[in-house]
Coordinates of C-alpha atoms and ligand atoms in Angstrom, one line a residue:
M1 CA 0.0 0.0 0.0
F2 CA 2.7 2.4 1.0
R3 CA 4.7 1.6 -2.1
K4 CA 1.6 2.4 -4.3
F5 CA 1.1 5.7 -2.5
R6 CA 4.7 6.6 -3.1
I7 CA 4.4 5.8 -6.8
L8 CA 1.3 8.0 -7.0
I9 CA 3.1 10.9 -5.4
L10 CA 6.0 10.3 -7.8
L11 CA 3.6 10.3 -10.8
L12 CA 2.1 13.6 -9.7
I13 CA 5.5 15.1 -9.4
L14 CA 6.3 13.8 -12.9
L15 CA 3.2 15.5 -14.3
G16 CA 4.2 18.8 -12.8
V17 CA 7.8 18.7 -13.9
S18 CA 6.9 17.5 -17.4
V19 CA 5.1 20.7 -18.2
Q20 CA 7.9 22.8 -16.8
T21 CA 10.5 20.7 -18.7
W22 CA 8.6 21.1 -21.9
L23 CA 8.6 24.9 -21.6
I24 CA 12.3 25.0 -20.8
D25 CA 13.2 22.6 -23.7
A26 CA 11.4 24.6 -26.3
R27 CA 13.4 27.7 -25.3
I28 CA 16.8 26.0 -25.1
G29 CA 16.7 24.1 -28.5
S30 CA 16.3 27.4 -30.4
W31 CA 19.5 29.0 -29.1
E32 CA 18.0 32.5 -29.4
S33 CA 18.8 33.6 -25.9
T34 CA 21.3 32.8 -23.2
V35 CA 20.8 29.6 -21.2
S36 CA 21.4 29.9 -17.5
V37 CA 23.3 27.1 -16.0
G38 CA 23.6 26.8 -12.2
I39 CA 26.5 25.0 -10.6
Y40 CA 25.8 23.8 -7.1
P41 CA 29.0 22.6 -5.3
I42 CA 28.8 19.7 -2.9
A43 CA 31.7 18.4 -0.8
F44 CA 32.1 14.6 -1.3
D45 CA 34.0 14.3 2.0
D46 CA 34.3 16.2 5.3
S47 CA 37.9 17.3 4.9
P48 CA 38.8 21.0 5.5
E49 CA 40.7 20.9 2.1
T50 CA 37.6 20.1 0.1
A51 CA 35.6 22.7 2.1
R52 CA 38.3 25.4 1.4
F53 CA 38.4 24.5 -2.3
I54 CA 34.6 25.0 -2.5
D55 CA 34.7 28.3 -0.5
E56 CA 37.3 29.7 -3.0
L57 CA 35.2 28.9 -6.1
D58 CA 33.6 31.9 -7.9
V59 CA 32.1 32.3 -11.4
E60 CA 35.6 33.0 -12.7
S61 CA 36.4 29.4 -11.8
F62 CA 34.1 28.3 -14.7
A63 CA 34.8 31.1 -17.1
D64 CA 36.6 28.8 -19.5
I65 CA 33.3 26.8 -20.0
E66 CA 31.4 30.0 -21.0
S67 CA 34.0 31.1 -23.4
W68 CA 34.4 27.7 -24.9
F69 CA 30.7 27.4 -25.7
Q70 CA 30.8 30.9 -27.2
D71 CA 33.7 29.9 -29.5
E72 CA 32.2 26.6 -30.5
F73 CA 28.7 28.0 -31.1
K74 CA 30.2 30.8 -33.3
H75 CA 31.6 28.0 -35.5
Y76 CA 28.0 26.9 -36.1
G77 CA 26.7 30.3 -36.9
I78 CA 25.3 31.2 -33.4
N79 CA 26.6 34.6 -32.6
L80 CA 25.0 34.9 -29.1
Q81 CA 27.4 36.9 -26.9
I82 CA 27.0 34.4 -24.1
P83 CA 25.1 31.2 -25.2
V84 CA 25.6 29.6 -21.8
R85 CA 25.9 31.6 -18.6
I86 CA 27.3 29.9 -15.5
V87 CA 25.8 31.0 -12.2
L88 CA 27.4 29.7 -9.0
G89 CA 24.9 28.5 -6.5
P90 CA 25.4 28.1 -2.8
R91 CA 27.2 25.0 -1.4
V92 CA 24.6 22.3 -1.0
M93 CA 25.0 20.3 2.2
A94 CA 22.9 17.3 1.2
R95 CA 23.7 14.5 -1.3
P96 CA 21.6 13.7 -4.4
P97 CA 19.8 10.4 -4.3
A98 CA 22.3 7.6 -5.1
L99 CA 22.1 5.9 -8.5
P100 CA 20.5 2.4 -8.3
Q101 CA 23.3 -0.2 -8.0
G102 CA 24.3 -2.5 -10.9
K103 CA 22.2 -2.4 -14.0
P104 CA 18.8 -0.9 -12.9
G105 CA 15.5 -1.9 -14.6
I106 CA 13.4 0.7 -16.3
F107 CA 11.1 1.1 -13.3
D108 CA 14.0 1.7 -10.9
A109 CA 15.6 4.2 -13.3
I110 CA 12.4 6.2 -13.6
V111 CA 11.8 6.2 -9.8
W112 CA 15.4 7.3 -9.4
S113 CA 15.1 10.1 -11.9
L114 CA 11.9 11.4 -10.3
K115 CA 13.6 11.3 -6.9
L116 CA 16.4 13.3 -8.3
R117 CA 14.1 15.9 -9.8
W118 CA 12.3 16.2 -6.5
W119 CA 15.6 16.4 -4.6
A120 CA 16.9 19.1 -7.1
S121 CA 13.8 21.2 -6.6
R122 CA 14.5 21.3 -2.9
H123 CA 18.2 22.4 -3.3
D124 CA 18.2 24.7 -6.3
D125 CA 17.5 28.0 -4.6
L126 CA 19.8 30.8 -5.5
G127 CA 18.4 33.3 -3.1
K128 CA 15.7 36.0 -3.3
S129 CA 16.9 38.1 -6.2
R130 CA 17.9 35.2 -8.6
S131 CA 15.5 32.9 -10.4
V132 CA 16.2 29.2 -10.7
P133 CA 18.6 28.5 -13.6
Q134 CA 17.3 26.5 -16.6
V135 CA 19.9 23.8 -16.1
R136 CA 21.0 22.7 -12.7
L137 CA 24.4 20.9 -12.3
F138 CA 25.2 19.4 -8.9
V139 CA 28.9 19.1 -8.8
L140 CA 30.4 16.8 -6.1
F141 CA 34.0 17.6 -5.3
H142 CA 36.2 14.7 -4.3
P143 CA 39.5 14.9 -2.5
A144 CA 42.2 14.5 -5.1
R145 CA 44.1 11.3 -4.4
D146 CA 46.5 9.6 -6.9
G147 CA 44.9 6.7 -8.7
E148 CA 41.4 7.5 -7.4
V149 CA 38.7 6.8 -10.0
L150 CA 35.7 9.1 -9.9
P151 CA 32.1 7.7 -10.0
H152 CA 30.3 8.0 -13.3
S153 CA 28.9 11.5 -13.9
I154 CA 25.5 12.0 -15.5
G155 CA 23.6 14.7 -17.4
L156 CA 19.9 14.3 -17.9
D157 CA 18.0 15.9 -20.7
K158 CA 14.7 15.3 -19.0
G159 CA 14.6 17.8 -16.1
K160 CA 17.9 19.4 -17.3
I161 CA 19.9 18.1 -14.2
G162 CA 23.5 16.9 -13.9
V163 CA 25.2 15.0 -11.1
I164 CA 28.9 15.5 -11.8
H165 CA 31.9 14.1 -10.0
V166 CA 35.2 16.1 -10.1
F167 CA 38.4 16.5 -8.0
A168 CA 38.7 19.4 -5.6
S169 CA 42.1 20.3 -7.0
E170 CA 43.5 23.4 -8.6
R171 CA 45.6 21.1 -10.9
Q172 CA 42.4 19.4 -12.1
K173 CA 40.4 22.5 -12.7
R174 CA 40.8 22.6 -16.5
Q175 CA 40.0 18.9 -16.8
N176 CA 36.9 19.4 -14.5
A177 CA 35.7 21.9 -17.1
V178 CA 35.8 19.2 -19.8
I179 CA 33.7 16.9 -17.6
I180 CA 31.2 19.7 -16.8
A181 CA 30.9 20.7 -20.5
H182 CA 30.3 17.1 -21.5
E183 CA 27.5 16.5 -19.0
L184 CA 26.0 19.9 -19.7
L185 CA 25.8 18.9 -23.4
H186 CA 23.9 15.8 -22.4
T187 CA 21.3 18.0 -20.8
F188 CA 21.0 19.7 -24.2
K189 CA 20.3 16.2 -25.8
A190 CA 23.8 15.3 -27.0
T191 CA 24.6 11.6 -26.9
D192 CA 27.9 9.8 -26.0
K193 CA 30.2 9.0 -28.9
Y194 CA 32.5 6.5 -27.2
D195 CA 32.5 2.8 -26.5
P196 CA 31.1 2.3 -23.0
I197 CA 33.4 -0.7 -22.3
T198 CA 36.7 0.4 -23.7
L199 CA 36.0 4.2 -23.4
Q200 CA 37.6 4.6 -26.9
P201 CA 35.9 7.4 -29.0
I202 CA 33.9 6.0 -31.9
H203 CA 34.9 7.0 -35.4
P204 CA 33.8 9.2 -37.2
H205 CA 31.5 11.2 -34.9
G206 CA 33.5 10.8 -31.7
Y207 CA 36.6 12.2 -33.4
A208 CA 37.6 15.8 -33.6
Q209 CA 39.2 15.3 -37.0
P210 CA 37.6 12.2 -38.5
D211 CA 39.3 12.8 -41.9
R212 CA 42.7 13.5 -40.6
Q213 CA 45.6 11.8 -42.4
P214 CA 47.0 9.8 -40.8
L215 CA 43.9 9.4 -38.6
L216 CA 45.9 8.6 -35.4
P217 CA 47.0 10.1 -33.2
Q218 CA 44.4 12.8 -33.0
R219 CA 45.2 16.2 -31.6
A220 CA 42.0 17.0 -29.9
A221 CA 38.8 15.4 -28.6
E222 CA 35.2 15.6 -29.8
I223 CA 33.6 16.6 -26.5
M224 CA 31.0 13.7 -26.5
G225 CA 33.7 11.3 -27.7
G226 CA 35.3 12.3 -24.4
R227 CA 38.9 11.5 -25.1
I228 CA 41.7 12.1 -27.6
P229 CA 42.4 8.9 -29.5
I230 CA 46.1 8.1 -29.6
S231 CA 45.9 4.7 -31.2
L232 CA 43.1 2.2 -31.9
T233 CA 43.3 1.0 -28.3
E234 CA 44.5 4.1 -26.4
S235 CA 43.1 7.5 -25.7
R236 CA 43.7 10.2 -23.2
I237 CA 41.5 12.7 -21.4
P238 CA 41.9 16.3 -22.7
A239 CA 43.9 18.5 -20.4
G240 CA 41.3 21.3 -20.8
L241 CA 38.6 22.6 -23.1
S242 CA 41.2 24.1 -25.4
E243 CA 41.8 20.4 -26.5
A244 CA 38.1 19.7 -27.2
I245 CA 35.6 20.7 -29.9
I246 CA 31.9 20.2 -30.6
G247 CA 31.7 17.9 -33.7
P248 CA 29.0 18.2 -36.4
A249 CA 27.0 15.2 -35.1
T250 CA 26.8 16.7 -31.5
A251 CA 26.0 20.1 -33.0
L252 CA 23.0 18.6 -34.8
E253 CA 21.8 16.8 -31.7
I254 CA 21.7 20.0 -29.7
G255 CA 19.9 22.0 -32.3
L256 CA 22.8 23.8 -34.0
K257 CA 23.2 23.6 -37.8
S258 CA 26.1 21.6 -38.9
G259 CA 28.5 24.3 -40.1
D260 CA 31.2 22.0 -41.4
Q261 CA 29.1 20.4 -44.1
Ligands
ZN1 ZN1 28.4 11.1 -21.4

């Protein structure tokens, strides 16, 4: 009985957010005005180092993401001064609902995404004078330890929410921007262009220069391909957004016209 009641509540929430999502989607896909993107930092651990790192964040910390979108969009004929504006939200003290373990069924995945949307609506306040941004990215900062592997980040088109894992480290800041831009593009409907098992970018759409001779090594990454292919079996994470581009297939998915063709 209680489970049925919970499902009913979740369905009602879904109905409410669906209407809201539809309105936001229609505006974002046209790229006629700036899209506001909120970044809400969350400390993954209780260490003073992570807390200090978050305290020292400001919008400047994410300026390379804004300017990268501006440059890339210009390439596809979008001359908006600022296509994507990053707004820094307050530090969120709660954690987003955990992803279901293993390979979740469709039902579990839907319940989880509704829980996440509900949770996001409780933690997205920017204060009195600022309205809720169109895209909300909850960024979990992990202590930077050698060899540590970060959990999988996600960006959801439905609800325009991201849950992103990065390192709380000055040295990793430029690489963090790559991860944030990748997940942000998922919220704009871009799809992954790499093999989920090997993590190798898939040719041609996951390559920055699919026609390059010789093809390998590549010099840059297609942002949804995620990595720079070095050989058929090796690739590396770009050091920063200056080593990444939006390829024509991704551009088409997010509603830009394919400028290269
Ligand atoms: Zn992805």
